[in-house]
Coordinates of C-alpha atoms and ligand atoms in Angstrom, one line a residue:
Chain A
M26 CA 24.4 7.0 22.5
N27 CA 24.9 7.2 18.8
F28 CA 22.4 4.5 18.4
F29 CA 19.7 6.4 20.2
V30 CA 20.4 9.6 18.2
S31 CA 20.0 7.7 15.0
A32 CA 16.9 5.8 16.1
L33 CA 15.4 9.1 17.2
S34 CA 16.2 10.9 13.9
T35 CA 14.5 8.0 12.1
I36 CA 11.3 8.5 14.1
L37 CA 11.4 12.2 13.4
L38 CA 11.9 11.5 9.7
G39 CA 8.9 9.3 9.7
L40 CA 6.7 11.9 11.5
V41 CA 7.8 14.7 9.1
V42 CA 7.2 12.6 6.0
G43 CA 3.8 11.4 7.4
F44 CA 2.8 14.9 8.2
A45 CA 3.8 16.3 4.8
L46 CA 1.8 13.6 3.0
S47 CA -1.3 14.2 5.2
L48 CA -1.4 17.8 3.8
Q49 CA -1.8 16.6 0.3
K50 CA -4.7 17.8 -1.7
A51 CA -5.4 14.4 -3.4
E52 CA -8.0 14.3 -6.2
P53 CA -11.3 13.3 -5.2
P54 CA -12.3 9.6 -5.4
T55 CA -13.1 8.4 -9.0
E56 CA -15.5 5.7 -10.2
F57 CA -12.7 3.3 -9.4
E58 CA -12.8 3.9 -5.8
K59 CA -15.8 1.7 -5.8
Y60 CA -13.9 -1.2 -7.0
S61 CA -12.5 -1.6 -3.6
S62 CA -11.1 -4.9 -2.6
A63 CA -13.4 -5.0 0.4
N64 CA -16.0 -7.2 -1.0
M65 CA -14.0 -9.3 -3.3
D66 CA -12.6 -12.7 -2.7
F67 CA -8.9 -13.1 -2.8
A68 CA -8.6 -14.8 -6.2
T69 CA -10.7 -12.2 -8.0
M70 CA -8.9 -9.4 -6.2
S71 CA -5.6 -10.6 -7.3
E72 CA -6.7 -11.2 -10.9
V73 CA -8.5 -7.9 -11.2
G74 CA -5.6 -6.0 -9.5
Y75 CA -3.0 -7.5 -11.7
A76 CA -4.9 -6.7 -14.8
M77 CA -5.4 -3.2 -13.7
A78 CA -1.6 -2.7 -13.2
A79 CA -0.9 -4.4 -16.5
F80 CA -3.5 -3.0 -18.9
G81 CA -5.0 0.0 -17.2
R82 CA -8.2 0.6 -15.5
E83 CA -10.6 0.9 -18.5
S84 CA -9.7 -2.3 -20.2
T85 CA -9.8 -4.1 -16.9
A86 CA -13.3 -2.8 -16.3
D87 CA -14.4 -4.1 -19.7
Y88 CA -12.6 -7.3 -19.4
F89 CA -14.0 -8.3 -16.0
E90 CA -17.4 -6.7 -16.7
L91 CA -16.9 -4.7 -13.5
K92 CA -20.1 -2.7 -14.3
D93 CA -22.0 -5.6 -12.8
Y94 CA -19.9 -5.3 -9.7
Q95 CA -20.4 -1.6 -9.5
E96 CA -24.2 -2.0 -9.8
Y97 CA -24.1 -4.4 -6.9
V98 CA -22.2 -1.9 -4.8
Q99 CA -24.7 0.8 -5.8
L100 CA -27.6 -1.5 -4.7
A101 CA -26.0 -2.2 -1.4
Q102 CA -25.6 1.5 -0.9
N103 CA -29.2 2.2 -1.6
D104 CA -30.3 -0.5 0.8
H105 CA -28.1 1.1 3.4
A106 CA -29.7 4.5 2.8
K107 CA -33.2 3.1 3.2
A108 CA -32.2 1.7 6.6
L109 CA -31.1 5.2 7.6
S110 CA -34.4 6.9 6.6
A111 CA -36.1 6.2 10.0
S112 CA -35.6 9.6 11.2
D113 CA -37.3 12.7 9.5
S114 CA -34.4 15.1 9.7
P115 CA -33.7 17.2 6.7
Q116 CA -30.7 15.0 5.9
V117 CA -33.1 12.2 4.9
A118 CA -34.0 14.1 1.8
A119 CA -30.5 13.6 0.4
S120 CA -30.5 10.0 1.2
E121 CA -33.8 9.3 -0.3
A122 CA -33.0 11.3 -3.3
Q123 CA -30.0 9.0 -3.7
A124 CA -32.0 5.9 -3.1
S125 CA -34.6 6.8 -5.8
K126 CA -31.8 7.1 -8.4
A127 CA -31.3 3.4 -9.0
E128 CA -35.0 2.7 -9.6
A129 CA -35.5 5.7 -11.9
P130 CA -35.7 4.6 -15.5
T131 CA -34.4 7.9 -17.0
M132 CA -31.3 7.6 -14.9
Q133 CA -30.3 4.6 -16.8
L134 CA -29.0 6.9 -19.4
A135 CA -26.3 7.6 -17.1
Q136 CA -25.6 4.0 -16.1
V137 CA -21.9 3.5 -16.2
E138 CA -20.7 1.5 -19.2
H139 CA -16.9 2.2 -19.3
P140 CA -16.0 3.7 -15.9
A141 CA -13.5 6.5 -16.8
K142 CA -12.2 9.5 -15.0
P143 CA -14.7 12.4 -15.6
K144 CA -13.1 15.0 -17.9
A145 CA -14.7 18.4 -17.5
K146 CA -15.7 19.1 -14.1
P147 CA -18.9 21.4 -13.9
S148 CA -18.6 24.7 -12.1
L149 CA -20.8 27.2 -10.6
K150 CA -20.4 29.3 -13.8
D151 CA -22.4 27.0 -16.1
W152 CA -25.5 27.1 -13.9
P153 CA -28.7 27.7 -15.8
K154 CA -31.2 30.3 -14.6
S155 CA -33.9 27.6 -14.7
V156 CA -34.5 24.0 -15.4
I157 CA -37.3 22.1 -17.2
G158 CA -39.1 19.6 -14.9
I159 CA -41.6 19.1 -12.2
Q160 CA -42.3 20.8 -8.8
R161 CA -44.0 19.3 -5.8
S162 CA -44.4 20.3 -2.1
T163 CA -43.7 17.2 0.0
E164 CA -42.4 15.9 3.4
L165 CA -38.7 15.5 2.9
I166 CA -39.0 11.9 4.0
N167 CA -41.1 11.3 0.9
V168 CA -38.9 12.9 -1.6
E169 CA -38.1 9.7 -3.2
K170 CA -41.6 9.7 -4.7
V171 CA -40.9 12.9 -6.4
W172 CA -37.7 11.6 -7.9
Q173 CA -39.6 8.5 -9.1
E174 CA -42.3 10.7 -10.7
F175 CA -39.7 12.8 -12.4
A176 CA -37.8 9.7 -13.6
S177 CA -41.0 8.2 -15.0
N178 CA -42.2 11.3 -16.7
S179 CA -41.7 10.2 -20.3
A180 CA -43.0 13.4 -21.8
L181 CA -39.8 15.0 -20.4
S182 CA -37.3 12.0 -20.9
D183 CA -38.4 11.5 -24.5
Q184 CA -37.2 14.9 -25.3
L185 CA -33.6 14.0 -24.3
D186 CA -31.3 13.6 -27.3
S187 CA -28.0 13.0 -25.6
Y188 CA -26.4 11.0 -22.8
T189 CA -24.8 14.2 -21.5
V190 CA -27.3 15.9 -19.3
S191 CA -27.5 17.6 -15.9
V192 CA -30.3 17.3 -13.5
F193 CA -30.9 19.8 -10.7
A194 CA -33.0 19.2 -7.6
I195 CA -33.9 22.4 -5.8
Y196 CA -35.1 22.2 -2.3
S197 CA -36.7 25.4 -1.1
D198 CA -39.5 26.9 1.0
F199 CA -38.6 24.8 4.0
N200 CA -41.1 24.7 7.0
S201 CA -40.0 25.6 10.5
D202 CA -38.4 22.3 11.4
Y203 CA -37.1 21.5 7.8
S204 CA -39.3 18.4 7.6
R205 CA -41.2 19.8 4.5
A206 CA -40.0 21.6 1.4
T207 CA -40.9 22.4 -2.2
I208 CA -38.7 20.3 -4.4
S209 CA -38.2 21.0 -8.1
I210 CA -36.4 18.6 -10.3
G211 CA -35.5 19.3 -13.8
Y212 CA -33.3 19.0 -16.8
D213 CA -30.8 21.6 -17.7
K214 CA -32.1 21.8 -21.4
P215 CA -33.8 25.2 -21.9
S216 CA -35.1 24.1 -25.3
M217 CA -37.2 21.3 -23.9
K218 CA -41.0 21.7 -23.6
G219 CA -42.2 21.7 -20.1
E220 CA -42.6 23.6 -16.8
Q221 CA -39.8 26.0 -16.1
Q222 CA -38.4 25.7 -12.6
L223 CA -36.4 28.8 -11.5
I224 CA -33.2 28.4 -9.5
P225 CA -33.3 31.0 -6.7
K226 CA -30.7 33.7 -6.6
G227 CA -28.6 34.3 -3.6
K228 CA -25.3 33.6 -1.9
I229 CA -24.3 30.1 -3.3
E230 CA -21.8 28.0 -1.2
T231 CA -20.6 24.7 -2.2
L232 CA -21.2 21.7 0.1
L233 CA -19.9 19.0 -2.0
K234 CA -17.6 19.4 -5.1
P235 CA -18.5 17.4 -8.2
S236 CA -17.5 13.8 -7.6
N237 CA -18.9 10.4 -6.8
Y238 CA -20.3 10.2 -3.4
G239 CA -21.7 7.5 -1.3
N240 CA -24.9 8.1 0.8
N241 CA -22.9 9.0 3.9
A242 CA -21.1 11.8 2.2
L243 CA -24.3 13.2 0.8
L244 CA -26.0 13.0 4.2
N245 CA -23.2 14.5 6.0
A246 CA -23.0 17.4 3.6
W247 CA -26.6 18.4 4.7
Q248 CA -25.2 18.8 8.2
D249 CA -22.6 21.3 6.9
I250 CA -25.4 23.8 6.1
D251 CA -25.3 26.8 8.4
Y252 CA -28.9 26.7 9.6
S253 CA -28.4 30.0 11.6
K254 CA -28.4 31.8 8.2
A255 CA -31.6 32.1 6.2
V256 CA -31.5 29.0 4.0
K257 CA -33.2 30.0 0.6
A258 CA -32.6 26.6 -1.1
V259 CA -30.5 23.5 -1.3
V260 CA -29.4 22.4 -4.8
E261 CA -28.4 18.9 -5.7
R262 CA -26.9 18.7 -9.1
R263 CA -26.2 15.5 -11.0
D264 CA -24.1 15.6 -14.2
Y265 CA -24.4 12.6 -16.4
T266 CA -22.3 11.5 -19.4
Q267 CA -22.4 8.2 -21.1
N268 CA -19.5 7.1 -18.9
S269 CA -19.9 9.0 -15.7
E270 CA -22.0 10.6 -13.1
L271 CA -20.9 13.5 -10.9
T272 CA -22.9 14.7 -7.8
S273 CA -22.4 18.1 -6.3
L274 CA -24.4 19.8 -3.6
F275 CA -24.9 23.5 -2.9
V276 CA -26.7 25.8 -0.5
I277 CA -28.1 29.2 -1.3
Y278 CA -28.4 31.6 1.5
Q279 CA -30.5 34.7 1.5
Chain B
M5 CA 3.7 15.8 -12.7
M6 CA 2.3 17.1 -9.5
E7 CA -1.2 16.2 -10.8
F8 CA 0.0 12.8 -11.6
L9 CA 1.5 12.3 -8.2
Q10 CA -1.8 13.3 -6.6
Q11 CA -3.9 11.0 -8.6
R12 CA -5.8 8.7 -6.6
L13 CA -5.2 4.9 -6.6
T14 CA -7.5 2.2 -5.3
D15 CA -6.3 -0.4 -2.8
L16 CA -7.0 -3.1 -5.4
E17 CA -4.7 -1.3 -7.8
L18 CA -1.8 -1.1 -5.2
F19 CA -2.3 -4.8 -4.7
G20 CA -2.2 -5.4 -8.4
W21 CA 1.0 -3.4 -8.9
D22 CA 2.5 -5.5 -6.0
E23 CA 1.7 -8.8 -7.9
Y24 CA 2.5 -7.5 -11.4
I25 CA 6.0 -6.1 -10.4
N26 CA 6.9 -9.2 -8.4
Y27 CA 6.1 -11.5 -11.2
W28 CA 8.0 -9.7 -13.9
F29 CA 10.9 -8.8 -11.7
F30 CA 11.3 -12.5 -10.9
L31 CA 11.5 -13.4 -14.5
A32 CA 14.0 -10.6 -15.2
M33 CA 16.2 -11.8 -12.3
M34 CA 16.1 -15.4 -13.6
A35 CA 17.3 -14.1 -17.0
L36 CA 20.1 -12.2 -15.3
F37 CA 21.0 -15.3 -13.3
A38 CA 21.2 -17.4 -16.5
F39 CA 23.5 -14.6 -17.9
E40 CA 25.6 -14.9 -14.8
L41 CA 25.9 -18.7 -15.2
I42 CA 26.9 -18.3 -19.0
V43 CA 29.6 -15.8 -18.1
M44 CA 30.8 -18.1 -15.3
A45 CA 30.9 -21.0 -17.6
F46 CA 33.1 -19.1 -20.0
K47 CA 35.5 -18.3 -17.2
K48 CA 35.3 -22.0 -16.3
A49 CA 34.0 -21.0 -12.8
V50 CA 31.0 -23.2 -12.7
T51 CA 31.5 -25.9 -10.1
W52 CA 29.3 -28.6 -8.6
N53 CA 29.3 -26.8 -5.4
L54 CA 28.1 -23.5 -7.1
I55 CA 25.2 -25.6 -8.9
G56 CA 24.3 -27.4 -5.5
D57 CA 24.3 -24.0 -3.7
S58 CA 22.1 -22.4 -6.3
I59 CA 19.5 -25.2 -6.2
T60 CA 19.5 -25.0 -2.4
N61 CA 19.0 -21.3 -2.7
F62 CA 15.8 -21.8 -4.6
I63 CA 14.7 -24.6 -2.3
T64 CA 15.0 -22.3 0.7
L65 CA 13.0 -19.7 -1.3
F66 CA 10.0 -22.2 -1.6
A67 CA 10.4 -23.2 2.1
Y68 CA 10.3 -19.5 3.2
R69 CA 7.5 -18.7 0.8
F70 CA 5.4 -21.6 2.3
I71 CA 6.0 -20.4 6.0
G72 CA 6.0 -16.7 5.0
G73 CA 2.6 -17.3 3.1
L74 CA 1.0 -18.7 6.2
I75 CA 2.3 -15.9 8.4
Y76 CA 1.1 -13.4 5.8
I77 CA -2.4 -14.7 5.6
L78 CA -3.1 -15.6 9.2
F79 CA -1.4 -12.7 10.9
Y80 CA 0.2 -9.9 8.8
L81 CA -2.8 -9.0 6.7
T82 CA -5.4 -9.1 9.4
A83 CA -3.3 -7.4 12.0
F84 CA -2.3 -4.6 9.6
F85 CA -5.9 -4.0 8.6
W86 CA -7.0 -4.1 12.2
V87 CA -4.5 -1.6 13.3
Y88 CA -5.1 0.6 10.2
E89 CA -8.8 0.8 10.9
N90 CA -8.5 1.2 14.7
F91 CA -5.3 2.6 15.6
S92 CA -3.8 4.8 12.8
I93 CA -3.4 8.4 13.7
T94 CA -4.6 9.3 10.1
Q95 CA -5.4 7.6 6.9
L96 CA -3.3 9.0 4.1
P97 CA -4.7 9.4 0.6
L98 CA -3.8 6.6 -1.7
T99 CA -1.8 8.4 -4.2
W100 CA 1.6 8.0 -6.0
M101 CA 3.0 10.6 -3.8
S102 CA 2.0 8.7 -0.6
L103 CA 3.7 5.7 -2.2
L104 CA 6.9 7.7 -2.7
G105 CA 6.9 8.7 0.9
C106 CA 6.1 5.2 2.0
I107 CA 8.9 3.8 -0.1
L108 CA 11.3 6.3 1.5
L109 CA 10.2 5.4 5.0
A110 CA 10.1 1.6 4.3
D111 CA 13.8 1.9 3.2
V112 CA 14.8 3.5 6.6
I113 CA 12.8 0.8 8.2
Y114 CA 14.5 -1.9 6.2
Y115 CA 17.8 -0.5 7.4
W116 CA 16.8 -1.0 11.1
E117 CA 15.1 -4.3 10.6
H118 CA 18.2 -5.5 8.8
R119 CA 20.4 -4.2 11.4
F120 CA 18.3 -5.8 14.1
M121 CA 18.6 -9.2 12.4
H122 CA 22.4 -8.9 12.6
V123 CA 22.7 -7.8 16.2
C124 CA 20.1 -9.9 17.9
G125 CA 20.6 -13.7 18.4
L126 CA 17.1 -14.6 17.4
G127 CA 17.1 -12.5 14.3
W128 CA 20.6 -13.8 13.3
A129 CA 19.3 -17.4 13.6
T130 CA 17.1 -16.8 10.6
H131 CA 19.1 -14.1 8.7
T132 CA 22.4 -16.2 8.9
V133 CA 20.9 -18.5 6.2
H134 CA 21.0 -15.6 3.7
H135 CA 24.7 -14.9 4.5
S136 CA 25.9 -18.5 4.7
S137 CA 26.6 -18.9 1.0
P138 CA 30.2 -18.8 -0.1
H139 CA 29.0 -17.6 -3.4
F140 CA 27.5 -14.4 -4.5
N141 CA 25.1 -14.3 -7.5
I142 CA 21.4 -13.6 -8.0
S143 CA 20.3 -16.9 -6.6
V144 CA 21.8 -15.9 -3.2
A145 CA 19.3 -13.1 -3.0
Y146 CA 16.6 -15.8 -2.9
R147 CA 18.2 -17.6 0.0
F148 CA 16.0 -17.1 3.0
G149 CA 15.7 -18.3 6.5
P150 CA 12.6 -19.7 8.2
L151 CA 11.6 -16.6 10.0
D152 CA 12.7 -13.9 7.7
G153 CA 9.2 -13.0 7.0
F154 CA 8.3 -12.6 10.7
F155 CA 10.2 -9.7 12.1
P156 CA 9.3 -7.2 9.3
F157 CA 5.9 -7.2 10.7
F158 CA 6.9 -5.4 13.8
F159 CA 9.0 -3.0 12.0
H160 CA 6.4 -1.9 9.4
L161 CA 3.6 -1.6 11.9
P162 CA 4.5 2.0 12.7
L163 CA 4.0 2.9 9.0
I164 CA 0.4 1.5 9.4
M165 CA -0.1 3.7 12.5
L166 CA 1.2 6.6 10.6
G167 CA -1.7 6.2 8.2
F168 CA -0.3 4.3 5.1
H169 CA -2.7 1.7 3.7
P170 CA -1.6 -1.9 4.4
F171 CA -1.4 -2.7 0.6
M172 CA 0.8 0.4 0.1
V173 CA 3.1 -0.8 2.8
F174 CA 3.2 -4.2 1.3
L175 CA 4.0 -2.7 -2.1
A176 CA 6.7 -0.5 -0.7
E177 CA 8.3 -3.4 1.2
A178 CA 8.3 -5.3 -1.9
L179 CA 9.9 -2.7 -3.9
V180 CA 12.8 -2.3 -1.4
Q181 CA 13.2 -6.0 -1.3
L182 CA 13.3 -6.2 -5.1
Y183 CA 15.8 -3.4 -5.3
Q184 CA 18.0 -5.4 -2.9
T185 CA 17.6 -8.6 -5.0
A186 CA 19.2 -7.1 -8.0
L187 CA 22.3 -6.1 -6.0
H188 CA 23.5 -9.8 -5.5
T189 CA 25.8 -9.8 -8.5
Q190 CA 29.5 -9.7 -9.2
M191 CA 28.9 -8.7 -12.8
V192 CA 28.7 -5.0 -11.9
K193 CA 31.9 -3.7 -10.4
K194 CA 31.4 0.0 -9.4
L195 CA 28.8 2.5 -10.6
P196 CA 29.4 6.2 -11.2
R197 CA 30.4 8.0 -8.0
P198 CA 27.2 10.0 -7.4
I199 CA 25.2 6.8 -7.6
E200 CA 27.6 5.0 -5.4
Y201 CA 27.3 7.8 -3.0
I202 CA 23.5 7.9 -2.7
M203 CA 22.2 4.6 -3.8
N204 CA 22.9 1.0 -2.5
T205 CA 25.0 -0.8 -5.2
P206 CA 26.2 -4.3 -5.8
S207 CA 29.6 -3.1 -4.6
H208 CA 28.1 -1.9 -1.3
H209 CA 26.2 -5.1 -0.8
R210 CA 29.2 -7.3 -1.6
V211 CA 30.6 -5.6 1.5
H212 CA 27.6 -6.6 3.5
H213 CA 28.1 -10.2 2.6
A214 CA 31.8 -10.2 3.4
T215 CA 33.7 -12.1 6.2
N216 CA 36.6 -9.5 5.9
S217 CA 37.0 -8.2 9.4
K218 CA 36.7 -4.6 8.2
Y219 CA 33.5 -5.3 6.5
I220 CA 31.6 -7.1 9.3
D221 CA 28.2 -5.5 10.2
K222 CA 28.4 -2.9 7.5
N223 CA 26.1 -1.7 4.7
Y224 CA 22.6 -2.7 5.9
A225 CA 20.9 -0.4 3.4
G226 CA 18.0 -1.4 1.1
I227 CA 17.7 1.2 -1.6
F228 CA 19.7 4.2 -0.3
I229 CA 23.1 3.8 1.1
I230 CA 22.7 7.2 2.9
W231 CA 21.2 5.5 6.0
D232 CA 24.5 3.6 6.6
R233 CA 26.4 6.9 6.0
M234 CA 24.1 8.7 8.4
F235 CA 24.1 6.0 11.2
G236 CA 27.8 5.1 11.1
T237 CA 27.7 1.6 9.5
F238 CA 29.2 2.4 6.1
A239 CA 32.2 0.6 4.6
E240 CA 33.6 1.1 1.1
E241 CA 34.7 -1.9 -1.0
D242 CA 38.4 -1.4 -1.3
E243 CA 39.8 -4.9 -0.7
K244 CA 38.8 -8.3 -2.2
V245 CA 35.7 -9.6 -0.7
K246 CA 35.6 -13.0 1.0
F247 CA 31.9 -14.1 1.0
G248 CA 30.2 -16.2 3.7
V249 CA 29.7 -16.2 7.4
Y250 CA 31.5 -17.2 10.5
P251 CA 31.5 -20.0 11.4
R252 CA 31.4 -21.3 7.8
I253 CA 28.9 -24.0 6.9
N254 CA 30.2 -26.7 4.6
S255 CA 27.0 -28.0 3.2
V256 CA 24.7 -27.6 0.2
N257 CA 22.0 -29.8 1.8
P258 CA 18.9 -27.6 1.7
F259 CA 17.7 -28.9 5.0
T260 CA 20.9 -28.2 6.8
V261 CA 21.2 -24.8 5.2
F262 CA 17.7 -23.7 6.0
F263 CA 17.7 -24.6 9.7
H264 CA 21.4 -24.3 10.6
G265 CA 20.8 -20.9 12.3
F266 CA 18.2 -22.5 14.6
T267 CA 19.9 -25.7 15.2
K268 CA 23.0 -23.7 16.3
L269 CA 20.9 -21.4 18.6
G270 CA 19.1 -24.4 19.9
K271 CA 22.4 -26.2 20.8
Q272 CA 23.7 -23.0 22.5
L273 CA 20.4 -22.7 24.5
W274 CA 20.7 -26.5 25.5
E275 CA 24.2 -26.0 26.7
A276 CA 23.8 -22.7 28.4
P277 CA 24.9 -22.4 31.9
S278 CA 22.0 -20.4 33.2
W279 CA 18.6 -18.9 32.3
S280 CA 19.8 -15.4 32.2
Y281 CA 22.5 -16.6 29.7
R282 CA 19.7 -18.2 27.7
F283 CA 17.7 -15.0 27.5
Q284 CA 20.9 -13.1 26.5
L285 CA 21.6 -15.6 23.7
L286 CA 18.2 -14.5 22.2
I287 CA 18.7 -10.8 22.3
R288 CA 22.5 -10.2 22.4
P289 CA 24.6 -10.0 19.1
P290 CA 25.9 -13.4 17.9
I291 CA 29.5 -12.1 18.6
W292 CA 28.7 -12.0 22.2
A293 CA 27.9 -15.7 22.4
W294 CA 31.1 -16.5 20.6
E295 CA 33.2 -14.3 23.0
Q296 CA 31.5 -16.0 25.9
E297 CA 32.3 -19.6 24.5
Q298 CA 35.9 -18.5 23.9
K299 CA 36.2 -17.2 27.5
R300 CA 34.8 -20.5 28.9
K301 CA 37.2 -22.5 26.7
R302 CA 40.2 -20.4 28.0
E303 CA 39.0 -20.8 31.6
A304 CA 38.6 -24.5 31.2
A305 CA 42.1 -24.7 29.6
A306 CA 43.6 -22.7 32.5
A307 CA 41.9 -24.8 35.2
E308 CA 43.2 -27.9 33.4
A309 CA 46.8 -26.6 33.3
K310 CA 46.5 -25.8 37.1
A311 CA 45.2 -29.3 37.9
S312 CA 48.0 -31.1 36.1
P313 CA 51.4 -29.2 36.6
Ligands
ZN414 ZN1 22.4 -9.1 6.2
ZN415 ZN1 22.2 -9.9 0.7

């Protein structure tokens, strides 16, 4: 009898601790989440893991030149995104936007050199009224072309004087089935010469907090939009520093 | 502090901590063992039996590592990941906080697994190796039986189903095991009372390794002794401990030591009177088999006495 009471209390303790831990608000994934063991062979995994414990994350990334590994993961993710772009739902826009990123030359500014935890997290407060960039009206499925055009626009990118820059992509004027939209992509540098793209005003809601997201997360976030409300715009924000890239996604309702 | 506890880890990092801690802890324990030997040499307590016993301990460690390594790669790792991905009720975030919770639960689980090893014939066949040394020093901690790495799988599986990442469970398991390792010493007498009350200590674990009748099947704990206090298996060290196991083995031959649990079980199974008896030998406590043998001996003696008046 005593035995069963003790066994039962053990199970109860397990469930309580497990439940308590599941309520945790853990920090969002960092760059290092991408160094998952999933694609590594056992020997590398053991070596890299050991070094990470012994010398810390940053020196490990340097020593093992993990940026190559990270680029490889990024490329694999882009391939995955392309495979998904068969349908022409509004979600595709997000995936294509992501896909264009790797090919875009200006984005190389942001290519990670020393993965580190991003320090300051951008918030809604530091939103500009407008950005400097380009505006096109396009099928959402072809949004990649706009990203490429923006990226290869050297008139704009030549004016950049720092690795720290934010890029805003504003999707607005959607058609009836959300297959077309006007997309404006621009830098948050008011002093730059170029076309000014206004960010619409309205009720802003956050879909994704600033962090590193894979394509699936970005895709899924478009599904969190409340399409029953009048959607004025969807804003994808990318914050680059020399060491990090943060993506966030917002929706602006009427 | 809270922020630190909720900092995210990667599975790779957990794996790395496991390797890192294991490696340095082993070196530290070897230094402690060397220190123990020096102290014993001063006391003129170093005998050929002690040296032979210690060497055998490390040989069983390598044998166990070899078998355990195979079990680990072929079965443990794959099954844990498979269950984690398909049958876990949630997937807890990889944080230091989760690790703390995991260690706490792994410690209760260690208690039950250890208790199981003592009260089930099959478990005892492998765990008896750890208890069979008449000595008690750090090297005894590394004395393992052939299947010591097999049973923990079933006991830790619920943690995976609860949503702990396999690497986190391995790390927690290792930490409990390492804490236990450091307890195998007679250098430390008793620690301050609050520590002795909550934590498992060398004193408590000496009791676990004793053959004194009041100490038998006591103090199964890993890190916290509170489980023994809660579940009624606690005993305080208050008389001199005699180390070893019943029946004693008088050998430092690594082969004999490593397999003696299974050779004995095999012999009992071979000589068993019935199939139900065989089954009970596997699941009943070892003391049951001993009682049955005594009963049969007494009956045989009585029958003989009757036959020749
Ligand atoms: Zn034991
Ligand atoms: Zn022990």
